[in-house]
PDB file of C-alpha atoms and ligand atoms in Angstrom:
ATOM      1  CA  MET C   1       6.707  -0.493 -58.555  1.00  0.00           C
ATOM      2  CA  THR C   2       6.667  -1.786 -55.152  1.00  0.00           C
ATOM      3  CA  SER C   3       3.063  -2.578 -53.559  1.00  0.00           C
ATOM      4  CA  THR C   4       4.084  -0.050 -50.719  1.00  0.00           C
ATOM      5  CA  ALA C   5       4.221   2.878 -53.312  1.00  0.00           C
ATOM      6  CA  PHE C   6       1.090   1.803 -55.040  1.00  0.00           C
ATOM      7  CA  ASP C   7      -0.848   1.606 -51.702  1.00  0.00           C
ATOM      8  CA  SER C   8       0.220   5.005 -50.338  1.00  0.00           C
ATOM      9  CA  ALA C   9      -0.623   6.528 -53.837  1.00  0.00           C
ATOM     10  CA  ALA C  10      -4.022   5.138 -53.723  1.00  0.00           C
ATOM     11  CA  LEU C  11      -5.118   6.171 -50.262  1.00  0.00           C
ATOM     12  CA  SER C  12      -4.374  10.057 -50.345  1.00  0.00           C
ATOM     13  CA  ALA C  13      -4.858  11.918 -46.998  1.00  0.00           C
ATOM     14  CA  SER C  14      -7.956  13.600 -48.143  1.00  0.00           C
ATOM     15  CA  GLU C  15      -9.517  10.255 -48.803  1.00  0.00           C
ATOM     16  CA  ALA C  16      -8.776   8.818 -45.419  1.00  0.00           C
ATOM     17  CA  ALA C  17     -11.365   9.367 -42.774  1.00  0.00           C
ATOM     18  CA  THR C  18     -10.072  11.856 -40.093  1.00  0.00           C
ATOM     19  CA  PRO C  19      -9.876   9.968 -36.788  1.00  0.00           C
ATOM     20  CA  ALA C  20     -10.826  11.464 -33.410  1.00  0.00           C
ATOM     21  CA  LEU C  21      -7.717  12.589 -31.466  1.00  0.00           C
ATOM     22  CA  ALA C  22      -6.659  11.969 -27.986  1.00  0.00           C
ATOM     23  CA  LEU C  23      -3.636  13.178 -25.736  1.00  0.00           C
ATOM     24  CA  THR C  24      -2.205  11.257 -22.888  1.00  0.00           C
ATOM     25  CA  ILE C  25      -0.051  13.138 -20.394  1.00  0.00           C
ATOM     26  CA  ALA C  26       1.620  10.314 -18.544  1.00  0.00           C
ATOM     27  CA  GLY C  27       4.844   8.328 -17.725  1.00  0.00           C
ATOM     28  CA  SER C  28       6.513   5.653 -19.764  1.00  0.00           C
ATOM     29  CA  GLU C  29       6.342   2.151 -18.087  1.00  0.00           C
ATOM     30  CA  ALA C  30       9.231   0.245 -19.700  1.00  0.00           C
ATOM     31  CA  THR C  31       7.849  -3.287 -19.796  1.00  0.00           C
ATOM     32  CA  GLY C  32       4.914  -1.918 -21.923  1.00  0.00           C
ATOM     33  CA  GLY C  33       2.119  -3.050 -19.546  1.00  0.00           C
ATOM     34  CA  ALA C  34       1.131   0.296 -18.100  1.00  0.00           C
ATOM     35  CA  GLY C  35       1.431   4.060 -18.469  1.00  0.00           C
ATOM     36  CA  ALA C  36       1.786   5.836 -21.774  1.00  0.00           C
ATOM     37  CA  GLN C  37       2.290   2.597 -23.600  1.00  0.00           C
ATOM     38  CA  ALA C  38      -0.983   1.194 -22.424  1.00  0.00           C
ATOM     39  CA  ASP C  39      -2.876   4.452 -23.248  1.00  0.00           C
ATOM     40  CA  LEU C  40      -1.704   4.535 -26.747  1.00  0.00           C
ATOM     41  CA  LYS C  41      -2.276   0.847 -27.370  1.00  0.00           C
ATOM     42  CA  THR C  42      -5.974   1.398 -26.011  1.00  0.00           C
ATOM     43  CA  PHE C  43      -6.384   4.584 -28.173  1.00  0.00           C
ATOM     44  CA  GLN C  44      -5.193   2.677 -31.349  1.00  0.00           C
ATOM     45  CA  GLU C  45      -7.401  -0.347 -30.712  1.00  0.00           C
ATOM     46  CA  LEU C  46     -10.498   1.918 -30.174  1.00  0.00           C
ATOM     47  CA  GLY C  47      -9.886   3.979 -33.421  1.00  0.00           C
ATOM     48  CA  VAL C  48      -8.557   6.926 -31.953  1.00  0.00           C
ATOM     49  CA  PHE C  49      -5.200   8.961 -33.150  1.00  0.00           C
ATOM     50  CA  GLY C  50      -3.108   8.825 -29.908  1.00  0.00           C
ATOM     51  CA  ILE C  51      -0.622  11.434 -28.861  1.00  0.00           C
ATOM     52  CA  ALA C  52       1.664  10.821 -25.793  1.00  0.00           C
ATOM     53  CA  ASN C  53       3.582  13.473 -23.897  1.00  0.00           C
ATOM     54  CA  LEU C  54       5.937  11.954 -21.175  1.00  0.00           C
ATOM     55  CA  THR C  55       6.145  13.061 -17.703  1.00  0.00           C
ATOM     56  CA  CYS C  56       8.621  10.560 -16.313  1.00  0.00           C
ATOM     57  CA  ILE C  57      10.203   7.023 -17.069  1.00  0.00           C
ATOM     58  CA  VAL C  58       9.566   4.195 -14.781  1.00  0.00           C
ATOM     59  CA  SER C  59      11.717   0.891 -14.988  1.00  0.00           C
ATOM     60  CA  PHE C  60      10.643  -1.881 -12.565  1.00  0.00           C
ATOM     61  CA  ASP C  61      13.877  -3.233 -10.778  1.00  0.00           C
ATOM     62  CA  PRO C  62      13.911  -6.987 -10.885  1.00  0.00           C
ATOM     63  CA  GLN C  63      16.882  -6.742  -8.358  1.00  0.00           C
ATOM     64  CA  ASP C  64      14.565  -5.015  -5.770  1.00  0.00           C
ATOM     65  CA  ASN C  65      11.267  -6.799  -5.774  1.00  0.00           C
ATOM     66  CA  TRP C  66      10.136  -5.181  -9.015  1.00  0.00           C
ATOM     67  CA  ASN C  67       9.689  -1.845  -7.281  1.00  0.00           C
ATOM     68  CA  HIS C  68       9.756   1.268  -9.390  1.00  0.00           C
ATOM     69  CA  ARG C  69      12.840   3.176 -10.376  1.00  0.00           C
ATOM     70  CA  PHE C  70      11.148   6.697 -11.196  1.00  0.00           C
ATOM     71  CA  VAL C  71      13.063   9.202 -13.332  1.00  0.00           C
ATOM     72  CA  PRO C  72      11.313  12.638 -14.081  1.00  0.00           C
ATOM     73  CA  ILE C  73      11.486  14.216 -17.467  1.00  0.00           C
ATOM     74  CA  ASP C  74      12.940  17.721 -17.226  1.00  0.00           C
ATOM     75  CA  GLN C  75      10.173  20.366 -16.837  1.00  0.00           C
ATOM     76  CA  GLN C  76      11.194  22.313 -19.871  1.00  0.00           C
ATOM     77  CA  VAL C  77      11.030  19.177 -21.970  1.00  0.00           C
ATOM     78  CA  ILE C  78       7.408  18.445 -20.468  1.00  0.00           C
ATOM     79  CA  ALA C  79       6.455  22.050 -21.523  1.00  0.00           C
ATOM     80  CA  ASP C  80       7.980  21.643 -25.099  1.00  0.00           C
ATOM     81  CA  GLN C  81       6.105  18.422 -25.711  1.00  0.00           C
ATOM     82  CA  LEU C  82       2.741  20.170 -24.717  1.00  0.00           C
ATOM     83  CA  GLU C  83       3.798  23.170 -26.713  1.00  0.00           C
ATOM     84  CA  ALA C  84       4.396  21.096 -29.682  1.00  0.00           C
ATOM     85  CA  THR C  85       1.055  19.105 -29.336  1.00  0.00           C
ATOM     86  CA  THR C  86      -1.011  22.128 -29.034  1.00  0.00           C
ATOM     87  CA  ALA C  87       0.332  23.796 -31.943  1.00  0.00           C
ATOM     88  CA  ALA C  88      -0.104  20.847 -34.170  1.00  0.00           C
ATOM     89  CA  TYR C  89      -3.637  19.946 -33.045  1.00  0.00           C
ATOM     90  CA  GLY C  90      -4.978  22.588 -30.596  1.00  0.00           C
ATOM     91  CA  ALA C  91      -7.995  24.905 -30.976  1.00  0.00           C
ATOM     92  CA  ALA C  92      -6.016  27.518 -32.915  1.00  0.00           C
ATOM     93  CA  SER C  93      -3.845  25.185 -35.084  1.00  0.00           C
ATOM     94  CA  GLY C  94      -6.109  25.185 -37.968  1.00  0.00           C
ATOM     95  CA  ALA C  95      -6.177  21.306 -37.873  1.00  0.00           C
ATOM     96  CA  PRO C  96      -9.231  19.459 -39.468  1.00  0.00           C
ATOM     97  CA  SER C  97      -9.656  17.463 -36.313  1.00  0.00           C
ATOM     98  CA  VAL C  98      -9.104  19.562 -33.290  1.00  0.00           C
ATOM     99  CA  LEU C  99      -7.455  17.843 -30.125  1.00  0.00           C
ATOM    100  CA  ASP C 100     -10.052  18.348 -27.315  1.00  0.00           C
ATOM    101  CA  THR C 101      -9.562  15.268 -25.066  1.00  0.00           C
ATOM    102  CA  VAL C 102      -6.853  14.666 -22.923  1.00  0.00           C
ATOM    103  CA  LYS C 103      -6.014  11.898 -20.278  1.00  0.00           C
ATOM    104  CA  ILE C 104      -3.614  12.498 -17.462  1.00  0.00           C
ATOM    105  CA  GLY C 105      -1.892   9.756 -15.846  1.00  0.00           C
ATOM    106  CA  MET C 106       1.335   9.480 -13.675  1.00  0.00           C
ATOM    107  CA  LEU C 107       2.667  13.001 -13.036  1.00  0.00           C
ATOM    108  CA  GLY C 108       4.744  12.080 -10.225  1.00  0.00           C
ATOM    109  CA  SER C 109       6.040  15.310  -8.676  1.00  0.00           C
ATOM    110  CA  PRO C 110       4.751  18.810  -7.525  1.00  0.00           C
ATOM    111  CA  ALA C 111       6.848  20.567 -10.324  1.00  0.00           C
ATOM    112  CA  THR C 112       5.283  18.124 -13.025  1.00  0.00           C
ATOM    113  CA  ILE C 113       1.969  18.871 -11.633  1.00  0.00           C
ATOM    114  CA  SER C 114       2.369  22.737 -11.980  1.00  0.00           C
ATOM    115  CA  THR C 115       3.786  22.493 -15.571  1.00  0.00           C
ATOM    116  CA  VAL C 116       0.812  20.450 -16.764  1.00  0.00           C
ATOM    117  CA  ALA C 117      -1.630  22.480 -14.729  1.00  0.00           C
ATOM    118  CA  ALA C 118      -0.476  25.667 -16.479  1.00  0.00           C
ATOM    119  CA  ALA C 119      -0.664  23.968 -19.936  1.00  0.00           C
ATOM    120  CA  LEU C 120      -4.067  22.696 -19.238  1.00  0.00           C
ATOM    121  CA  ALA C 121      -5.285  26.096 -18.183  1.00  0.00           C
ATOM    122  CA  GLY C 122      -4.070  27.724 -21.386  1.00  0.00           C
ATOM    123  CA  ALA C 123      -5.837  24.949 -23.635  1.00  0.00           C
ATOM    124  CA  ALA C 124      -9.529  24.645 -23.799  1.00  0.00           C
ATOM    125  CA  PHE C 125      -9.923  20.886 -23.423  1.00  0.00           C
ATOM    126  CA  THR C 126     -13.568  19.598 -23.441  1.00  0.00           C
ATOM    127  CA  ASN C 127     -12.745  16.288 -21.802  1.00  0.00           C
ATOM    128  CA  VAL C 128     -10.004  16.034 -19.264  1.00  0.00           C
ATOM    129  CA  VAL C 129      -9.912  12.553 -17.753  1.00  0.00           C
ATOM    130  CA  LEU C 130      -7.624  12.338 -14.564  1.00  0.00           C
ATOM    131  CA  ASP C 131      -6.326   8.804 -13.620  1.00  0.00           C
ATOM    132  CA  PRO C 132      -5.108  10.071 -10.141  1.00  0.00           C
ATOM    133  CA  VAL C 133      -1.995   8.133  -9.759  1.00  0.00           C
ATOM    134  CA  LEU C 134      -1.175   8.767  -6.221  1.00  0.00           C
ATOM    135  CA  ILE C 135       1.430   6.090  -5.532  1.00  0.00           C
ATOM    136  CA  CYS C 136       3.684   3.732  -7.249  1.00  0.00           C
ATOM    137  CA  LYS C 137       4.421   0.249  -6.254  1.00  0.00           C
ATOM    138  CA  GLY C 138       7.499   0.640  -3.882  1.00  0.00           C
ATOM    139  CA  GLN C 139       6.399   3.811  -2.558  1.00  0.00           C
ATOM    140  CA  GLU C 140       4.744   3.857   0.951  1.00  0.00           C
ATOM    141  CA  PRO C 141       1.349   5.527   1.225  1.00  0.00           C
ATOM    142  CA  GLY C 142       2.159   8.933   2.437  1.00  0.00           C
ATOM    143  CA  HIS C 143       5.530   9.014   1.045  1.00  0.00           C
ATOM    144  CA  ALA C 144       4.508  11.229  -1.676  1.00  0.00           C
ATOM    145  CA  LEU C 145       2.331  13.371   0.269  1.00  0.00           C
ATOM    146  CA  ASP C 146       3.265  16.826  -1.404  1.00  0.00           C
ATOM    147  CA  THR C 147       2.563  15.232  -4.791  1.00  0.00           C
ATOM    148  CA  ASP C 148      -0.846  13.980  -3.644  1.00  0.00           C
ATOM    149  CA  LEU C 149      -1.658  17.312  -2.112  1.00  0.00           C
ATOM    150  CA  ALA C 150      -0.671  19.249  -5.452  1.00  0.00           C
ATOM    151  CA  LEU C 151      -2.670  16.780  -7.586  1.00  0.00           C
ATOM    152  CA  LYS C 152      -5.739  17.613  -5.446  1.00  0.00           C
ATOM    153  CA  ALA C 153      -5.304  21.248  -5.534  1.00  0.00           C
ATOM    154  CA  GLU C 154      -4.162  21.842  -9.097  1.00  0.00           C
ATOM    155  CA  ILE C 155      -5.369  18.982 -11.226  1.00  0.00           C
ATOM    156  CA  LEU C 156      -8.467  17.645  -9.717  1.00  0.00           C
ATOM    157  CA  PRO C 157     -10.348  20.892 -10.212  1.00  0.00           C
ATOM    158  CA  LEU C 158      -9.580  20.760 -13.946  1.00  0.00           C
ATOM    159  CA  ALA C 159     -10.754  17.309 -14.300  1.00  0.00           C
ATOM    160  CA  THR C 160     -14.182  16.424 -16.109  1.00  0.00           C
ATOM    161  CA  PHE C 161     -13.751  12.511 -15.385  1.00  0.00           C
ATOM    162  CA  VAL C 162     -11.894  10.906 -12.606  1.00  0.00           C
ATOM    163  CA  THR C 163     -10.986   7.130 -12.268  1.00  0.00           C
ATOM    164  CA  PRO C 164      -9.679   6.586  -8.821  1.00  0.00           C
ATOM    165  CA  ASN C 165      -8.813   2.923  -7.762  1.00  0.00           C
ATOM    166  CA  HIS C 166      -9.516   1.776  -4.154  1.00  0.00           C
ATOM    167  CA  PHE C 167      -6.603   3.426  -2.406  1.00  0.00           C
ATOM    168  CA  GLU C 168      -7.197   6.629  -4.360  1.00  0.00           C
ATOM    169  CA  ALA C 169     -10.774   6.785  -3.659  1.00  0.00           C
ATOM    170  CA  GLU C 170     -10.127   6.573   0.070  1.00  0.00           C
ATOM    171  CA  SER C 171      -7.517   9.110  -0.151  1.00  0.00           C
ATOM    172  CA  LEU C 172      -9.600  11.592  -2.162  1.00  0.00           C
ATOM    173  CA  SER C 173     -12.869  11.177  -0.307  1.00  0.00           C
ATOM    174  CA  GLY C 174     -11.218  10.625   3.263  1.00  0.00           C
ATOM    175  CA  LEU C 175     -13.642   7.516   3.627  1.00  0.00           C
ATOM    176  CA  HIS C 176     -12.854   4.006   4.572  1.00  0.00           C
ATOM    177  CA  ILE C 177     -13.961   1.723   1.672  1.00  0.00           C
ATOM    178  CA  THR C 178     -14.956  -1.823   2.535  1.00  0.00           C
ATOM    179  CA  ASP C 179     -18.016  -2.643   0.319  1.00  0.00           C
ATOM    180  CA  VAL C 180     -20.056  -1.331  -2.428  1.00  0.00           C
ATOM    181  CA  GLU C 181     -21.853   1.201  -0.253  1.00  0.00           C
ATOM    182  CA  SER C 182     -18.894   2.762   1.063  1.00  0.00           C
ATOM    183  CA  LEU C 183     -17.303   2.868  -2.659  1.00  0.00           C
ATOM    184  CA  THR C 184     -20.583   4.720  -3.623  1.00  0.00           C
ATOM    185  CA  ALA C 185     -20.258   7.163  -0.918  1.00  0.00           C
ATOM    186  CA  ALA C 186     -16.676   7.680  -1.997  1.00  0.00           C
ATOM    187  CA  ALA C 187     -17.644   8.316  -5.525  1.00  0.00           C
ATOM    188  CA  VAL C 188     -20.367  10.966  -4.371  1.00  0.00           C
ATOM    189  CA  ARG C 189     -17.873  12.672  -2.298  1.00  0.00           C
ATOM    190  CA  ILE C 190     -15.388  12.844  -5.036  1.00  0.00           C
ATOM    191  CA  HIS C 191     -17.881  14.233  -7.349  1.00  0.00           C
ATOM    192  CA  GLU C 192     -18.863  17.063  -4.861  1.00  0.00           C
ATOM    193  CA  LEU C 193     -15.108  17.862  -4.451  1.00  0.00           C
ATOM    194  CA  SER C 194     -14.321  18.032  -8.156  1.00  0.00           C
ATOM    195  CA  GLY C 195     -17.563  18.381 -10.167  1.00  0.00           C
ATOM    196  CA  ALA C 196     -16.436  15.473 -12.333  1.00  0.00           C
ATOM    197  CA  ALA C 197     -17.860  12.226 -13.407  1.00  0.00           C
ATOM    198  CA  VAL C 198     -16.431   9.720 -11.202  1.00  0.00           C
ATOM    199  CA  LEU C 199     -15.684   6.084 -11.871  1.00  0.00           C
ATOM    200  CA  ALA C 200     -14.435   4.733  -8.527  1.00  0.00           C
ATOM    201  CA  LYS C 201     -12.888   1.267  -9.044  1.00  0.00           C
ATOM    202  CA  GLY C 202     -13.496  -1.628  -6.522  1.00  0.00           C
ATOM    203  CA  GLY C 203     -11.471  -3.995  -8.786  1.00  0.00           C
ATOM    204  CA  VAL C 204     -10.216  -6.975  -6.872  1.00  0.00           C
ATOM    205  CA  ARG C 205      -9.971  -5.042  -3.454  1.00  0.00           C
ATOM    206  CA  LEU C 206     -13.620  -5.559  -2.660  1.00  0.00           C
ATOM    207  CA  ALA C 207     -14.595  -9.107  -1.469  1.00  0.00           C
ATOM    208  CA  GLY C 208     -17.172 -11.153  -3.645  1.00  0.00           C
ATOM    209  CA  PRO C 209     -17.157 -12.798  -6.992  1.00  0.00           C
ATOM    210  CA  ASP C 210     -17.577  -9.551  -8.976  1.00  0.00           C
ATOM    211  CA  ALA C 211     -15.293  -6.812  -9.990  1.00  0.00           C
ATOM    212  CA  VAL C 212     -17.465  -3.661  -8.945  1.00  0.00           C
ATOM    213  CA  ASP C 213     -16.933  -0.181 -10.074  1.00  0.00           C
ATOM    214  CA  VAL C 214     -19.314   2.726  -9.312  1.00  0.00           C
ATOM    215  CA  TYR C 215     -20.061   5.605 -11.656  1.00  0.00           C
ATOM    216  CA  TYR C 216     -21.516   8.857 -10.362  1.00  0.00           C
ATOM    217  CA  ASP C 217     -21.929  12.073 -12.288  1.00  0.00           C
ATOM    218  CA  GLY C 218     -24.105  14.148 -10.128  1.00  0.00           C
ATOM    219  CA  GLU C 219     -27.258  12.735 -11.620  1.00  0.00           C
ATOM    220  CA  THR C 220     -26.840   9.135 -12.635  1.00  0.00           C
ATOM    221  CA  LEU C 221     -25.488   6.322 -10.115  1.00  0.00           C
ATOM    222  CA  GLU C 222     -24.513   3.168 -11.815  1.00  0.00           C
ATOM    223  CA  VAL C 223     -22.783   0.082 -10.440  1.00  0.00           C
ATOM    224  CA  LEU C 224     -20.655  -1.625 -12.988  1.00  0.00           C
ATOM    225  CA  SER C 225     -20.114  -5.164 -12.387  1.00  0.00           C
ATOM    226  CA  ALA C 226     -18.334  -8.155 -14.066  1.00  0.00           C
ATOM    227  CA  PRO C 227     -17.012 -11.592 -12.713  1.00  0.00           C
ATOM    228  CA  LYS C 228     -13.632 -11.347 -11.419  1.00  0.00           C
ATOM    229  CA  VAL C 229     -10.761 -12.734 -13.374  1.00  0.00           C
ATOM    230  CA  GLY C 230      -8.624 -14.165 -10.546  1.00  0.00           C
ATOM    231  CA  GLU C 231      -8.100 -12.142  -7.388  1.00  0.00           C
ATOM    232  CA  VAL C 232      -4.763 -10.430  -8.478  1.00  0.00           C
ATOM    233  CA  ALA C 233      -4.569  -7.082 -10.096  1.00  0.00           C
ATOM    234  CA  VAL C 234      -3.215  -6.923 -13.659  1.00  0.00           C
ATOM    235  CA  SER C 235      -0.813  -4.336 -14.835  1.00  0.00           C
ATOM    236  CA  GLY C 236      -2.346  -1.659 -16.919  1.00  0.00           C
ATOM    237  CA  ALA C 237      -5.891  -2.242 -16.051  1.00  0.00           C
ATOM    238  CA  GLY C 238      -6.179   1.180 -14.508  1.00  0.00           C
ATOM    239  CA  CYS C 239      -4.312   3.015 -17.249  1.00  0.00           C
ATOM    240  CA  SER C 240      -6.189   1.359 -19.878  1.00  0.00           C
ATOM    241  CA  LEU C 241      -9.659   1.702 -18.269  1.00  0.00           C
ATOM    242  CA  ALA C 242      -9.156   5.416 -17.920  1.00  0.00           C
ATOM    243  CA  ALA C 243      -7.667   5.448 -21.620  1.00  0.00           C
ATOM    244  CA  ALA C 244     -10.643   3.569 -22.902  1.00  0.00           C
ATOM    245  CA  VAL C 245     -13.059   6.182 -21.279  1.00  0.00           C
ATOM    246  CA  THR C 246     -10.887   8.960 -22.916  1.00  0.00           C
ATOM    247  CA  ALA C 247     -10.973   7.238 -26.459  1.00  0.00           C
ATOM    248  CA  GLU C 248     -14.753   7.018 -26.202  1.00  0.00           C
ATOM    249  CA  LEU C 249     -15.178  10.526 -25.062  1.00  0.00           C
ATOM    250  CA  ALA C 250     -13.173  11.618 -27.816  1.00  0.00           C
ATOM    251  CA  LYS C 251     -15.330   9.775 -30.229  1.00  0.00           C
ATOM    252  CA  GLY C 252     -18.316  11.683 -28.755  1.00  0.00           C
ATOM    253  CA  ALA C 253     -19.652   9.068 -26.240  1.00  0.00           C
ATOM    254  CA  THR C 254     -21.461  10.600 -23.197  1.00  0.00           C
ATOM    255  CA  PRO C 255     -19.518   9.821 -19.882  1.00  0.00           C
ATOM    256  CA  LEU C 256     -21.759   7.050 -18.745  1.00  0.00           C
ATOM    257  CA  GLU C 257     -21.510   5.283 -22.151  1.00  0.00           C
ATOM    258  CA  ALA C 258     -17.674   5.792 -22.082  1.00  0.00           C
ATOM    259  CA  ALA C 259     -17.668   4.060 -18.412  1.00  0.00           C
ATOM    260  CA  ARG C 260     -19.651   1.198 -19.627  1.00  0.00           C
ATOM    261  CA  SER C 261     -17.603   0.724 -22.809  1.00  0.00           C
ATOM    262  CA  ALA C 262     -14.309   0.918 -20.998  1.00  0.00           C
ATOM    263  CA  LYS C 263     -15.281  -1.502 -18.196  1.00  0.00           C
ATOM    264  CA  ALA C 264     -16.113  -4.080 -21.077  1.00  0.00           C
ATOM    265  CA  PHE C 265     -12.852  -3.362 -22.913  1.00  0.00           C
ATOM    266  CA  VAL C 266     -10.722  -3.754 -19.731  1.00  0.00           C
ATOM    267  CA  THR C 267     -12.699  -7.074 -18.736  1.00  0.00           C
ATOM    268  CA  ALA C 268     -11.919  -8.549 -22.155  1.00  0.00           C
ATOM    269  CA  GLY C 269      -8.285  -7.311 -21.898  1.00  0.00           C
ATOM    270  CA  ILE C 270      -7.878  -8.859 -18.539  1.00  0.00           C
ATOM    271  CA  ARG C 271      -9.344 -12.151 -19.729  1.00  0.00           C
ATOM    272  CA  ASN C 272      -6.746 -12.293 -22.386  1.00  0.00           C
ATOM    273  CA  ARG C 273      -3.757 -11.018 -20.234  1.00  0.00           C
ATOM    274  CA  VAL C 274      -0.083 -11.421 -20.972  1.00  0.00           C
ATOM    275  CA  ALA C 275       2.132 -13.242 -18.720  1.00  0.00           C
ATOM    276  CA  SER C 276       6.135 -12.551 -18.438  1.00  0.00           C
ATOM    277  CA  GLY C 277       8.919 -12.996 -16.102  1.00  0.00           C
ATOM    278  CA  ALA C 278       7.572 -10.406 -13.800  1.00  0.00           C
ATOM    279  CA  PRO C 279       5.424 -11.426 -10.942  1.00  0.00           C
ATOM    280  CA  PHE C 280       2.364  -9.773 -12.410  1.00  0.00           C
ATOM    281  CA  ASP C 281       0.522 -10.174 -15.858  1.00  0.00           C
ATOM    282  CA  ALA C 282      -0.204  -7.200 -18.235  1.00  0.00           C
ATOM    283  CA  LEU C 283      -3.500  -6.398 -19.786  1.00  0.00           C
ATOM    284  CA  TRP C 284      -3.660  -7.227 -23.413  1.00  0.00           C
ATOM    285  CA  GLN C 285      -5.636  -4.363 -25.365  1.00  0.00           C
ATOM    286  CA  GLY C 286      -6.149  -6.703 -28.269  1.00  0.00           C
ATOM    287  CA  GLY C 287      -8.310  -8.797 -26.019  1.00  0.00           C
ATOM    288  CA  PRO C 288     -11.692  -7.519 -27.212  1.00  0.00           C
ATOM    289  CA  ARG C 289     -10.733  -8.813 -30.676  1.00  0.00           C
TER     290      ARG C 289
HETATM  291  O1  LIG D   1      -0.621   1.796 -13.013  1.00  0.00           O
HETATM  292  C1  LIG D   1      -0.067   3.080 -12.713  1.00  0.00           C
HETATM  293  C2  LIG D   1       1.058   3.493 -13.511  1.00  0.00           C
HETATM  294  C3  LIG D   1       0.935   4.577 -14.327  1.00  0.00           C
HETATM  295  N1  LIG D   1       1.993   5.111 -14.887  1.00  0.00           N
HETATM  296  C4  LIG D   1       3.264   4.547 -14.886  1.00  0.00           C
HETATM  297  C5  LIG D   1       3.319   3.344 -14.263  1.00  0.00           C
HETATM  298  C6  LIG D   1       2.281   2.896 -13.387  1.00  0.00           C
HETATM  299  C7  LIG D   1       2.591   1.508 -12.781  1.00  0.00           C
HETATM  300  O2  LIG D   1       3.358   0.794 -12.749  1.00  0.00           O
HETATM  301  O3  LIG D   1       4.525   2.859 -14.268  1.00  0.00           O
HETATM  302  C8  LIG D   1       4.196   5.163 -15.749  1.00  0.00           C
END
């Protein structure tokens, strides 16, 4: 008998602990640094059973300054993935561990936004974490204005937790962000607009020795700060931060606890980042180990 057969017999499904579940609705980023790949690796690292429903495929173009080549997934195929996931793990599935936590990453088009909004409206998720990916590298701000407007109108109101970066926080709040005070004002404004807990990321975009993020949920305001690791943004940092928030919420953390844990997870992942032939490094989700 092989050891594989022995091991699988020894640990039956009923004996294994049932992990918390989390779904990411996101794009594939082919090199594995960002998008659904970063989300799944983060979920796994944090002990959560990860599910990915893909909205698009992004392939960087090394012949064109590593800009994004964006290919949307067919709308019916997006709806099919969400149908399969809900039937397997949704509230009416009879699954022992119910899927009540979802992360939303790159959607990329008004059509996809409508498809996802319809699926979310039909499923009662407790935690809806929105990483409001507004533009892709290679797109000019404003280029995808119809997508930005659809995200704000159809998805933002469904979110319970939002993680805008510097650019997205300016776009969502309408405020110019130059320092912790203006980042805080933006977080407050985005909370007022959405009702969600907000983790607004200053990252390397604000001057000073620390990477500063602001958390605000309507009651608690907390500035999360960690020493900057270099001055250049790392691929997958935003995705992994929101994914870590998602995983912690799925395990039962409060939004503030989830924000604190996620910041620590991402800081360790950036310290242990992975270099490649691309002109940017990727966060390593195994960093905290
Ligand atoms: O980091 C934002 C992001 C999200 N999702 C996908 C991406 C990127 C950036 O490259 O490709 C699929």
